[in-house]
Amino acid sequence: MIVSSDLSRLVPSEKAALIYAQAHGDVTTRLWRAALGSSDTADDQHGAAQRAENAEFNLDSLLALFTPKGDAATAAGTPIPIQAAGRLPAASPVSALTSVAGSVTSLLTGLGANARFGQAFVAAAARTGVPAAALAAIVDAEAAKTGDGGWKTTSRNPRSSAAGLGQFLGGTWQSEAERAGTWLHATAVTNGWLGDDGRVHPNARSALLALRYDATASINATADYASRSVAQLKRAGVAVGEDLTTIARAAYLGHHLGTADAVRFLTGSLDSGRARRLLDAQVGRAAASHRITQARSAASAHRSWLLDFVSRHVMPARFSDAVKAIATQIEPLQTING
């Protein structure tokens, strides 16, 4: 796990894996977008942040972060010192919970090769109220894995700009840094990455986006996004149940689809065109066409695929012993509508 936000401290093999993942992702993203005939894969977690995709983190910017001298971001003529991938906020809520997290990390079960992430999950759960087991289930469904089931902090989706344990698109990651109250926002403020308008300085984007490969940052961002998703689903009138599995799967749908599409999906109002684009992005055009032919509609095909994926991959019960002391902190929720 990358516990330091200074990427220069990675050992050569970790740097090589990260560079390879980024290079592979840069090339295949262009090919995938060309195949889809679109500038981005569709989804709202994903689509809400298209405005930042024109300044996407790429191989060149990653390599620059490994350069000892580094680059200084400049805004309005004022140099802004940026460490390799940024400094964590001095008064981070996570650092304040270190002693608490350390005392309950031993309760985490089911993490296996990912036990080293336990403290970050517990701290993020205590800060946001989202059960640690739900957060672990989201990461387990999103991140690439090693042979022993370990999550790769260098995960990179070849079909989009999604990266890290939480598989955040660059634009979504930037939006979360600009959203007041999030862990990423506190980090951006600490590093001087935000302008007076609250937006990330253009020259600070590379350092910010590199934090997607930092496990602590990715887990906290996943927690903030999950909390937001559940709250927005409730405000939209979607009933979300109080049991752990329902909370985890509702949060995952928000993470995977974005809240707007998650609401449409859960209320059966996702239109066929959008469903087709989402399914294409997930399984490829040929497989999507086959599924649509069998289901006789894009919306039905996409719904069937996603529900099956969620039921097989979002399994918080594997990690449920981790949150017995935390689960009571989350407010009661009602059962999610299928």
PDB file of N, CA and C in Angstrom, residues 37-132:
ATOM      1  N   GLY A  37     -16.744   6.254 -30.323  1.00  0.00           N
ATOM      2  CA  GLY A  37     -17.117   7.483 -30.996  1.00  0.00           C
ATOM      3  C   GLY A  37     -17.497   8.562 -30.009  1.00  0.00           C
ATOM      4  N   SER A  38     -16.885   8.522 -28.823  1.00  0.00           N
ATOM      5  CA  SER A  38     -17.225   9.465 -27.763  1.00  0.00           C
ATOM      6  C   SER A  38     -15.962   9.923 -27.090  1.00  0.00           C
ATOM      7  N   SER A  39     -16.019  11.086 -26.472  1.00  0.00           N
ATOM      8  CA  SER A  39     -14.862  11.624 -25.760  1.00  0.00           C
ATOM      9  C   SER A  39     -14.743  11.084 -24.359  1.00  0.00           C
ATOM     10  N   ASP A  40     -15.746  10.305 -23.930  1.00  0.00           N
ATOM     11  CA  ASP A  40     -15.695   9.798 -22.551  1.00  0.00           C
ATOM     12  C   ASP A  40     -16.593   8.597 -22.431  1.00  0.00           C
ATOM     13  N   THR A  41     -16.307   7.724 -21.508  1.00  0.00           N
ATOM     14  CA  THR A  41     -17.252   6.672 -21.201  1.00  0.00           C
ATOM     15  C   THR A  41     -18.397   7.308 -20.454  1.00  0.00           C
ATOM     16  N   ALA A  42     -19.571   6.719 -20.608  1.00  0.00           N
ATOM     17  CA  ALA A  42     -20.727   7.345 -19.985  1.00  0.00           C
ATOM     18  C   ALA A  42     -20.902   6.858 -18.587  1.00  0.00           C
ATOM     19  N   ASP A  43     -21.023   7.737 -17.691  1.00  0.00           N
ATOM     20  CA  ASP A  43     -21.635   7.569 -16.410  1.00  0.00           C
ATOM     21  C   ASP A  43     -21.500   8.856 -15.661  1.00  0.00           C
ATOM     22  N   ASP A  44     -22.354   9.064 -14.684  1.00  0.00           N
ATOM     23  CA  ASP A  44     -22.437  10.372 -14.067  1.00  0.00           C
ATOM     24  C   ASP A  44     -21.353  10.556 -13.043  1.00  0.00           C
ATOM     25  N   GLN A  45     -20.993   9.457 -12.330  1.00  0.00           N
ATOM     26  CA  GLN A  45     -19.851   9.569 -11.438  1.00  0.00           C
ATOM     27  C   GLN A  45     -18.752  10.012 -12.346  1.00  0.00           C
ATOM     28  N   HIS A  46     -18.924   9.511 -13.472  1.00  0.00           N
ATOM     29  CA  HIS A  46     -17.965   9.586 -14.520  1.00  0.00           C
ATOM     30  C   HIS A  46     -18.269  10.795 -15.382  1.00  0.00           C
ATOM     31  N   GLY A  47     -19.535  10.988 -15.763  1.00  0.00           N
ATOM     32  CA  GLY A  47     -19.823  12.055 -16.698  1.00  0.00           C
ATOM     33  C   GLY A  47     -19.896  13.418 -16.073  1.00  0.00           C
ATOM     34  N   ALA A  48     -20.184  13.528 -14.781  1.00  0.00           N
ATOM     35  CA  ALA A  48     -20.342  14.841 -14.170  1.00  0.00           C
ATOM     36  C   ALA A  48     -19.078  15.659 -14.242  1.00  0.00           C
ATOM     37  N   ALA A  49     -17.964  15.030 -14.492  1.00  0.00           N
ATOM     38  CA  ALA A  49     -16.724  15.763 -14.442  1.00  0.00           C
ATOM     39  C   ALA A  49     -16.020  15.885 -15.773  1.00  0.00           C
ATOM     40  N   GLN A  50     -16.725  15.880 -16.850  1.00  0.00           N
ATOM     41  CA  GLN A  50     -16.106  15.952 -18.160  1.00  0.00           C
ATOM     42  C   GLN A  50     -15.335  17.249 -18.349  1.00  0.00           C
ATOM     43  N   ARG A  51     -15.709  18.284 -17.628  1.00  0.00           N
ATOM     44  CA  ARG A  51     -15.064  19.567 -17.802  1.00  0.00           C
ATOM     45  C   ARG A  51     -13.583  19.519 -17.488  1.00  0.00           C
ATOM     46  N   ALA A  52     -13.147  18.540 -16.688  1.00  0.00           N
ATOM     47  CA  ALA A  52     -11.737  18.483 -16.344  1.00  0.00           C
ATOM     48  C   ALA A  52     -10.968  17.471 -17.183  1.00  0.00           C
ATOM     49  N   GLU A  53     -11.659  16.739 -18.034  1.00  0.00           N
ATOM     50  CA  GLU A  53     -11.002  15.675 -18.779  1.00  0.00           C
ATOM     51  C   GLU A  53     -10.010  16.214 -19.804  1.00  0.00           C
ATOM     52  N   ASN A  54     -10.155  17.488 -20.204  1.00  0.00           N
ATOM     53  CA  ASN A  54      -9.228  18.049 -21.179  1.00  0.00           C
ATOM     54  C   ASN A  54      -7.861  18.311 -20.559  1.00  0.00           C
ATOM     55  N   ALA A  55      -7.759  18.168 -19.246  1.00  0.00           N
ATOM     56  CA  ALA A  55      -6.472  18.343 -18.571  1.00  0.00           C
ATOM     57  C   ALA A  55      -6.122  17.056 -17.841  1.00  0.00           C
ATOM     58  N   GLU A  56      -6.411  15.926 -18.475  1.00  0.00           N
ATOM     59  CA  GLU A  56      -6.275  14.624 -17.821  1.00  0.00           C
ATOM     60  C   GLU A  56      -4.840  14.324 -17.425  1.00  0.00           C
ATOM     61  N   PHE A  57      -4.734  13.644 -16.302  1.00  0.00           N
ATOM     62  CA  PHE A  57      -3.462  13.122 -15.817  1.00  0.00           C
ATOM     63  C   PHE A  57      -2.977  12.098 -16.826  1.00  0.00           C
ATOM     64  N   ASN A  58      -1.719  12.177 -17.232  1.00  0.00           N
ATOM     65  CA  ASN A  58      -1.209  11.238 -18.225  1.00  0.00           C
ATOM     66  C   ASN A  58       0.196  10.777 -17.868  1.00  0.00           C
ATOM     67  N   LEU A  59       0.778   9.998 -18.770  1.00  0.00           N
ATOM     68  CA  LEU A  59       2.092   9.419 -18.489  1.00  0.00           C
ATOM     69  C   LEU A  59       3.136  10.499 -18.257  1.00  0.00           C
ATOM     70  N   ASP A  60       3.114  11.536 -19.080  1.00  0.00           N
ATOM     71  CA  ASP A  60       4.103  12.599 -18.922  1.00  0.00           C
ATOM     72  C   ASP A  60       4.016  13.260 -17.551  1.00  0.00           C
ATOM     73  N   SER A  61       2.779  13.540 -17.113  1.00  0.00           N
ATOM     74  CA  SER A  61       2.633  14.201 -15.812  1.00  0.00           C
ATOM     75  C   SER A  61       3.010  13.264 -14.677  1.00  0.00           C
ATOM     76  N   LEU A  62       2.764  11.953 -14.849  1.00  0.00           N
ATOM     77  CA  LEU A  62       3.173  10.997 -13.821  1.00  0.00           C
ATOM     78  C   LEU A  62       4.697  10.941 -13.727  1.00  0.00           C
ATOM     79  N   LEU A  63       5.355  10.875 -14.881  1.00  0.00           N
ATOM     80  CA  LEU A  63       6.814  10.829 -14.882  1.00  0.00           C
ATOM     81  C   LEU A  63       7.397  12.091 -14.257  1.00  0.00           C
ATOM     82  N   ALA A  64       6.730  13.223 -14.491  1.00  0.00           N
ATOM     83  CA  ALA A  64       7.209  14.480 -13.919  1.00  0.00           C
ATOM     84  C   ALA A  64       7.189  14.434 -12.393  1.00  0.00           C
ATOM     85  N   LEU A  65       6.225  13.697 -11.840  1.00  0.00           N
ATOM     86  CA  LEU A  65       6.129  13.600 -10.388  1.00  0.00           C
ATOM     87  C   LEU A  65       7.264  12.773  -9.788  1.00  0.00           C
ATOM     88  N   PHE A  66       7.902  11.942 -10.627  1.00  0.00           N
ATOM     89  CA  PHE A  66       9.021  11.149 -10.144  1.00  0.00           C
ATOM     90  C   PHE A  66      10.345  11.897 -10.281  1.00  0.00           C
ATOM     91  N   THR A  67      10.296  13.057 -10.938  1.00  0.00           N
ATOM     92  CA  THR A  67      11.508  13.841 -11.134  1.00  0.00           C
ATOM     93  C   THR A  67      11.877  14.542  -9.831  1.00  0.00           C
ATOM     94  N   PRO A  68      13.087  14.368  -9.343  1.00  0.00           N
ATOM     95  CA  PRO A  68      13.471  14.954  -8.055  1.00  0.00           C
ATOM     96  C   PRO A  68      13.166  16.430  -7.912  1.00  0.00           C
ATOM     97  N   LYS A  69      13.469  17.219  -8.966  1.00  0.00           N
ATOM     98  CA  LYS A  69      13.242  18.656  -8.858  1.00  0.00           C
ATOM     99  C   LYS A  69      11.772  19.006  -8.922  1.00  0.00           C
ATOM    100  N   GLY A  70      10.984  18.214  -9.617  1.00  0.00           N
ATOM    101  CA  GLY A  70       9.543  18.426  -9.705  1.00  0.00           C
ATOM    102  C   GLY A  70       9.209  19.707 -10.450  1.00  0.00           C
ATOM    103  N   ASP A  71       7.939  20.004 -10.519  1.00  0.00           N
ATOM    104  CA  ASP A  71       7.465  21.222 -11.147  1.00  0.00           C
ATOM    105  C   ASP A  71       6.702  22.020 -10.130  1.00  0.00           C
ATOM    106  N   ALA A  72       6.785  23.307 -10.204  1.00  0.00           N
ATOM    107  CA  ALA A  72       6.011  24.162  -9.309  1.00  0.00           C
ATOM    108  C   ALA A  72       4.792  24.649 -10.052  1.00  0.00           C
ATOM    109  N   ALA A  73       3.638  24.527  -9.410  1.00  0.00           N
ATOM    110  CA  ALA A  73       2.416  25.018 -10.022  1.00  0.00           C
ATOM    111  C   ALA A  73       2.365  26.514  -9.806  1.00  0.00           C
ATOM    112  N   THR A  74       1.909  27.243 -10.813  1.00  0.00           N
ATOM    113  CA  THR A  74       1.839  28.682 -10.707  1.00  0.00           C
ATOM    114  C   THR A  74       0.458  29.172 -11.052  1.00  0.00           C
ATOM    115  N   ALA A  75      -0.081  30.009 -10.218  1.00  0.00           N
ATOM    116  CA  ALA A  75      -1.384  30.601 -10.479  1.00  0.00           C
ATOM    117  C   ALA A  75      -1.278  32.089 -10.225  1.00  0.00           C
ATOM    118  N   ALA A  76      -1.739  32.882 -11.169  1.00  0.00           N
ATOM    119  CA  ALA A  76      -1.694  34.332 -11.059  1.00  0.00           C
ATOM    120  C   ALA A  76      -0.279  34.802 -10.757  1.00  0.00           C
ATOM    121  N   GLY A  77       0.722  34.073 -11.289  1.00  0.00           N
ATOM    122  CA  GLY A  77       2.104  34.462 -11.126  1.00  0.00           C
ATOM    123  C   GLY A  77       2.704  34.105  -9.779  1.00  0.00           C
ATOM    124  N   THR A  78       1.957  33.425  -8.931  1.00  0.00           N
ATOM    125  CA  THR A  78       2.452  33.063  -7.599  1.00  0.00           C
ATOM    126  C   THR A  78       2.808  31.582  -7.550  1.00  0.00           C
ATOM    127  N   PRO A  79       4.083  31.241  -7.313  1.00  0.00           N
ATOM    128  CA  PRO A  79       4.477  29.831  -7.250  1.00  0.00           C
ATOM    129  C   PRO A  79       3.779  29.121  -6.093  1.00  0.00           C
ATOM    130  N   ILE A  80       3.335  27.907  -6.354  1.00  0.00           N
ATOM    131  CA  ILE A  80       2.712  27.102  -5.313  1.00  0.00           C
ATOM    132  C   ILE A  80       3.536  25.839  -5.158  1.00  0.00           C
ATOM    133  N   PRO A  81       4.238  25.678  -4.035  1.00  0.00           N
ATOM    134  CA  PRO A  81       5.054  24.480  -3.846  1.00  0.00           C
ATOM    135  C   PRO A  81       4.175  23.246  -3.724  1.00  0.00           C
ATOM    136  N   ILE A  82       4.465  22.246  -4.532  1.00  0.00           N
ATOM    137  CA  ILE A  82       3.696  21.003  -4.497  1.00  0.00           C
ATOM    138  C   ILE A  82       4.652  19.839  -4.346  1.00  0.00           C
ATOM    139  N   GLN A  83       4.498  19.079  -3.284  1.00  0.00           N
ATOM    140  CA  GLN A  83       5.299  17.876  -3.136  1.00  0.00           C
ATOM    141  C   GLN A  83       4.829  16.873  -4.161  1.00  0.00           C
ATOM    142  N   ALA A  84       5.574  15.790  -4.319  1.00  0.00           N
ATOM    143  CA  ALA A  84       5.316  14.858  -5.420  1.00  0.00           C
ATOM    144  C   ALA A  84       3.850  14.590  -5.659  1.00  0.00           C
ATOM    145  N   ALA A  85       3.137  14.073  -4.678  1.00  0.00           N
ATOM    146  CA  ALA A  85       1.712  13.857  -4.875  1.00  0.00           C
ATOM    147  C   ALA A  85       0.914  14.595  -3.824  1.00  0.00           C
ATOM    148  N   GLY A  86       1.539  15.545  -3.173  1.00  0.00           N
ATOM    149  CA  GLY A  86       0.814  16.376  -2.224  1.00  0.00           C
ATOM    150  C   GLY A  86       1.015  15.982  -0.779  1.00  0.00           C
ATOM    151  N   ARG A  87       0.735  16.930   0.109  1.00  0.00           N
ATOM    152  CA  ARG A  87       0.790  16.668   1.540  1.00  0.00           C
ATOM    153  C   ARG A  87      -0.612  16.443   2.055  1.00  0.00           C
ATOM    154  N   LEU A  88      -0.748  15.534   3.000  1.00  0.00           N
ATOM    155  CA  LEU A  88      -2.033  15.350   3.643  1.00  0.00           C
ATOM    156  C   LEU A  88      -2.256  16.518   4.586  1.00  0.00           C
ATOM    157  N   PRO A  89      -3.506  16.931   4.781  1.00  0.00           N
ATOM    158  CA  PRO A  89      -3.761  18.076   5.648  1.00  0.00           C
ATOM    159  C   PRO A  89      -3.261  17.831   7.062  1.00  0.00           C
ATOM    160  N   ALA A  90      -2.639  18.869   7.634  1.00  0.00           N
ATOM    161  CA  ALA A  90      -2.063  18.730   8.972  1.00  0.00           C
ATOM    162  C   ALA A  90      -3.121  18.370  10.000  1.00  0.00           C
ATOM    163  N   ALA A  91      -4.332  18.892   9.807  1.00  0.00           N
ATOM    164  CA  ALA A  91      -5.414  18.631  10.754  1.00  0.00           C
ATOM    165  C   ALA A  91      -6.419  17.662  10.160  1.00  0.00           C
ATOM    166  N   SER A  92      -5.920  16.694   9.412  1.00  0.00           N
ATOM    167  CA  SER A  92      -6.803  15.732   8.762  1.00  0.00           C
ATOM    168  C   SER A  92      -7.650  14.974   9.765  1.00  0.00           C
ATOM    169  N   PRO A  93      -8.954  14.804   9.461  1.00  0.00           N
ATOM    170  CA  PRO A  93      -9.812  14.021  10.360  1.00  0.00           C
ATOM    171  C   PRO A  93      -9.265  12.616  10.554  1.00  0.00           C
ATOM    172  N   VAL A  94      -8.593  12.085   9.528  1.00  0.00           N
ATOM    173  CA  VAL A  94      -8.059  10.732   9.635  1.00  0.00           C
ATOM    174  C   VAL A  94      -6.951  10.675  10.675  1.00  0.00           C
ATOM    175  N   SER A  95      -6.053  11.690  10.664  1.00  0.00           N
ATOM    176  CA  SER A  95      -4.965  11.668  11.636  1.00  0.00           C
ATOM    177  C   SER A  95      -5.505  11.800  13.051  1.00  0.00           C
ATOM    178  N   ALA A  96      -6.607  12.519  13.213  1.00  0.00           N
ATOM    179  CA  ALA A  96      -7.197  12.689  14.532  1.00  0.00           C
ATOM    180  C   ALA A  96      -7.810  11.401  15.043  1.00  0.00           C
ATOM    181  N   LEU A  97      -8.118  10.470  14.126  1.00  0.00           N
ATOM    182  CA  LEU A  97      -8.762   9.227  14.511  1.00  0.00           C
ATOM    183  C   LEU A  97      -7.786   8.063  14.566  1.00  0.00           C
ATOM    184  N   THR A  98      -6.498   8.367  14.397  1.00  0.00           N
ATOM    185  CA  THR A  98      -5.514   7.293  14.324  1.00  0.00           C
ATOM    186  C   THR A  98      -5.574   6.362  15.519  1.00  0.00           C
ATOM    187  N   SER A  99      -5.646   6.912  16.728  1.00  0.00           N
ATOM    188  CA  SER A  99      -5.650   6.059  17.912  1.00  0.00           C
ATOM    189  C   SER A  99      -6.904   5.220  17.980  1.00  0.00           C
ATOM    190  N   VAL A 100      -8.045   5.807  17.581  1.00  0.00           N
ATOM    191  CA  VAL A 100      -9.303   5.062  17.589  1.00  0.00           C
ATOM    192  C   VAL A 100      -9.256   3.947  16.562  1.00  0.00           C
ATOM    193  N   ALA A 101      -8.804   4.303  15.356  1.00  0.00           N
ATOM    194  CA  ALA A 101      -8.747   3.307  14.293  1.00  0.00           C
ATOM    195  C   ALA A 101      -7.824   2.170  14.674  1.00  0.00           C
ATOM    196  N   GLY A 102      -6.684   2.522  15.258  1.00  0.00           N
ATOM    197  CA  GLY A 102      -5.737   1.484  15.629  1.00  0.00           C
ATOM    198  C   GLY A 102      -6.305   0.522  16.639  1.00  0.00           C
ATOM    199  N   SER A 103      -7.204   0.993  17.486  1.00  0.00           N
ATOM    200  CA  SER A 103      -7.752   0.145  18.542  1.00  0.00           C
ATOM    201  C   SER A 103      -8.805  -0.828  18.027  1.00  0.00           C
ATOM    202  N   VAL A 104      -9.400  -0.516  16.863  1.00  0.00           N
ATOM    203  CA  VAL A 104     -10.450  -1.403  16.365  1.00  0.00           C
ATOM    204  C   VAL A 104     -10.082  -2.106  15.070  1.00  0.00           C
ATOM    205  N   THR A 105      -8.895  -1.807  14.537  1.00  0.00           N
ATOM    206  CA  THR A 105      -8.486  -2.459  13.302  1.00  0.00           C
ATOM    207  C   THR A 105      -8.479  -3.974  13.449  1.00  0.00           C
ATOM    208  N   SER A 106      -8.194  -4.461  14.628  1.00  0.00           N
ATOM    209  CA  SER A 106      -8.128  -5.903  14.845  1.00  0.00           C
ATOM    210  C   SER A 106      -9.480  -6.566  14.630  1.00  0.00           C
ATOM    211  N   LEU A 107     -10.570  -5.772  14.633  1.00  0.00           N
ATOM    212  CA  LEU A 107     -11.892  -6.340  14.421  1.00  0.00           C
ATOM    213  C   LEU A 107     -12.154  -6.659  12.955  1.00  0.00           C
ATOM    214  N   LEU A 108     -11.345  -6.107  12.071  1.00  0.00           N
ATOM    215  CA  LEU A 108     -11.550  -6.321  10.646  1.00  0.00           C
ATOM    216  C   LEU A 108     -11.287  -7.777  10.289  1.00  0.00           C
ATOM    217  N   THR A 109     -12.217  -8.355   9.567  1.00  0.00           N
ATOM    218  CA  THR A 109     -12.034  -9.726   9.101  1.00  0.00           C
ATOM    219  C   THR A 109     -12.345  -9.774   7.618  1.00  0.00           C
ATOM    220  N   GLY A 110     -11.869 -10.812   6.978  1.00  0.00           N
ATOM    221  CA  GLY A 110     -12.173 -10.997   5.573  1.00  0.00           C
ATOM    222  C   GLY A 110     -11.312 -10.192   4.626  1.00  0.00           C
ATOM    223  N   LEU A 111     -10.401  -9.377   5.139  1.00  0.00           N
ATOM    224  CA  LEU A 111      -9.560  -8.574   4.261  1.00  0.00           C
ATOM    225  C   LEU A 111      -8.425  -9.393   3.653  1.00  0.00           C
ATOM    226  N   GLY A 112      -8.002 -10.441   4.346  1.00  0.00           N
ATOM    227  CA  GLY A 112      -6.953 -11.296   3.802  1.00  0.00           C
ATOM    228  C   GLY A 112      -5.706 -10.522   3.442  1.00  0.00           C
ATOM    229  N   ALA A 113      -5.319 -10.595   2.180  1.00  0.00           N
ATOM    230  CA  ALA A 113      -4.110  -9.911   1.707  1.00  0.00           C
ATOM    231  C   ALA A 113      -4.239  -8.396   1.788  1.00  0.00           C
ATOM    232  N   ASN A 114      -5.448  -7.904   2.061  1.00  0.00           N
ATOM    233  CA  ASN A 114      -5.679  -6.465   2.112  1.00  0.00           C
ATOM    234  C   ASN A 114      -5.769  -5.922   3.537  1.00  0.00           C
ATOM    235  N   ALA A 115      -5.298  -6.712   4.494  1.00  0.00           N
ATOM    236  CA  ALA A 115      -5.388  -6.308   5.898  1.00  0.00           C
ATOM    237  C   ALA A 115      -4.678  -4.990   6.162  1.00  0.00           C
ATOM    238  N   ARG A 116      -3.662  -4.675   5.356  1.00  0.00           N
ATOM    239  CA  ARG A 116      -2.914  -3.438   5.567  1.00  0.00           C
ATOM    240  C   ARG A 116      -3.760  -2.191   5.315  1.00  0.00           C
ATOM    241  N   PHE A 117      -4.923  -2.359   4.665  1.00  0.00           N
ATOM    242  CA  PHE A 117      -5.806  -1.220   4.419  1.00  0.00           C
ATOM    243  C   PHE A 117      -6.808  -1.014   5.562  1.00  0.00           C
ATOM    244  N   GLY A 118      -6.798  -1.920   6.534  1.00  0.00           N
ATOM    245  CA  GLY A 118      -7.824  -1.901   7.572  1.00  0.00           C
ATOM    246  C   GLY A 118      -7.984  -0.589   8.298  1.00  0.00           C
ATOM    247  N   GLN A 119      -6.881   0.007   8.731  1.00  0.00           N
ATOM    248  CA  GLN A 119      -6.972   1.237   9.510  1.00  0.00           C
ATOM    249  C   GLN A 119      -7.598   2.363   8.702  1.00  0.00           C
ATOM    250  N   ALA A 120      -7.270   2.451   7.425  1.00  0.00           N
ATOM    251  CA  ALA A 120      -7.837   3.510   6.578  1.00  0.00           C
ATOM    252  C   ALA A 120      -9.343   3.352   6.456  1.00  0.00           C
ATOM    253  N   PHE A 121      -9.824   2.108   6.326  1.00  0.00           N
ATOM    254  CA  PHE A 121     -11.263   1.877   6.231  1.00  0.00           C
ATOM    255  C   PHE A 121     -11.984   2.275   7.522  1.00  0.00           C
ATOM    256  N   VAL A 122     -11.423   1.873   8.642  1.00  0.00           N
ATOM    257  CA  VAL A 122     -12.061   2.167   9.920  1.00  0.00           C
ATOM    258  C   VAL A 122     -12.112   3.673  10.160  1.00  0.00           C
ATOM    259  N   ALA A 123     -11.019   4.367   9.858  1.00  0.00           N
ATOM    260  CA  ALA A 123     -10.975   5.808  10.051  1.00  0.00           C
ATOM    261  C   ALA A 123     -11.955   6.521   9.127  1.00  0.00           C
ATOM    262  N   ALA A 124     -12.013   6.087   7.868  1.00  0.00           N
ATOM    263  CA  ALA A 124     -12.936   6.706   6.911  1.00  0.00           C
ATOM    264  C   ALA A 124     -14.387   6.465   7.313  1.00  0.00           C
ATOM    265  N   ALA A 125     -14.659   5.274   7.847  1.00  0.00           N
ATOM    266  CA  ALA A 125     -16.014   4.950   8.291  1.00  0.00           C
ATOM    267  C   ALA A 125     -16.416   5.805   9.487  1.00  0.00           C
ATOM    268  N   ALA A 126     -15.501   5.955  10.426  1.00  0.00           N
ATOM    269  CA  ALA A 126     -15.794   6.752  11.613  1.00  0.00           C
ATOM    270  C   ALA A 126     -16.021   8.214  11.248  1.00  0.00           C
ATOM    271  N   ARG A 127     -15.323   8.693  10.242  1.00  0.00           N
ATOM    272  CA  ARG A 127     -15.449  10.085   9.821  1.00  0.00           C
ATOM    273  C   ARG A 127     -16.746  10.350   9.069  1.00  0.00           C
ATOM    274  N   THR A 128     -17.169   9.413   8.211  1.00  0.00           N
ATOM    275  CA  THR A 128     -18.320   9.658   7.336  1.00  0.00           C
ATOM    276  C   THR A 128     -19.604   8.967   7.777  1.00  0.00           C
ATOM    277  N   GLY A 129     -19.503   7.933   8.618  1.00  0.00           N
ATOM    278  CA  GLY A 129     -20.684   7.187   9.010  1.00  0.00           C
ATOM    279  C   GLY A 129     -21.047   6.071   8.061  1.00  0.00           C
ATOM    280  N   VAL A 130     -20.293   5.902   6.978  1.00  0.00           N
ATOM    281  CA  VAL A 130     -20.533   4.796   6.049  1.00  0.00           C
ATOM    282  C   VAL A 130     -19.794   3.572   6.581  1.00  0.00           C
ATOM    283  N   PRO A 131     -20.466   2.446   6.784  1.00  0.00           N
ATOM    284  CA  PRO A 131     -19.811   1.267   7.362  1.00  0.00           C
ATOM    285  C   PRO A 131     -18.538   0.867   6.617  1.00  0.00           C
ATOM    286  N   ALA A 132     -17.515   0.526   7.380  1.00  0.00           N
ATOM    287  CA  ALA A 132     -16.248   0.129   6.782  1.00  0.00           C
ATOM    288  C   ALA A 132     -16.411  -1.072   5.864  1.00  0.00           C
TER     289      ALA A 132
END
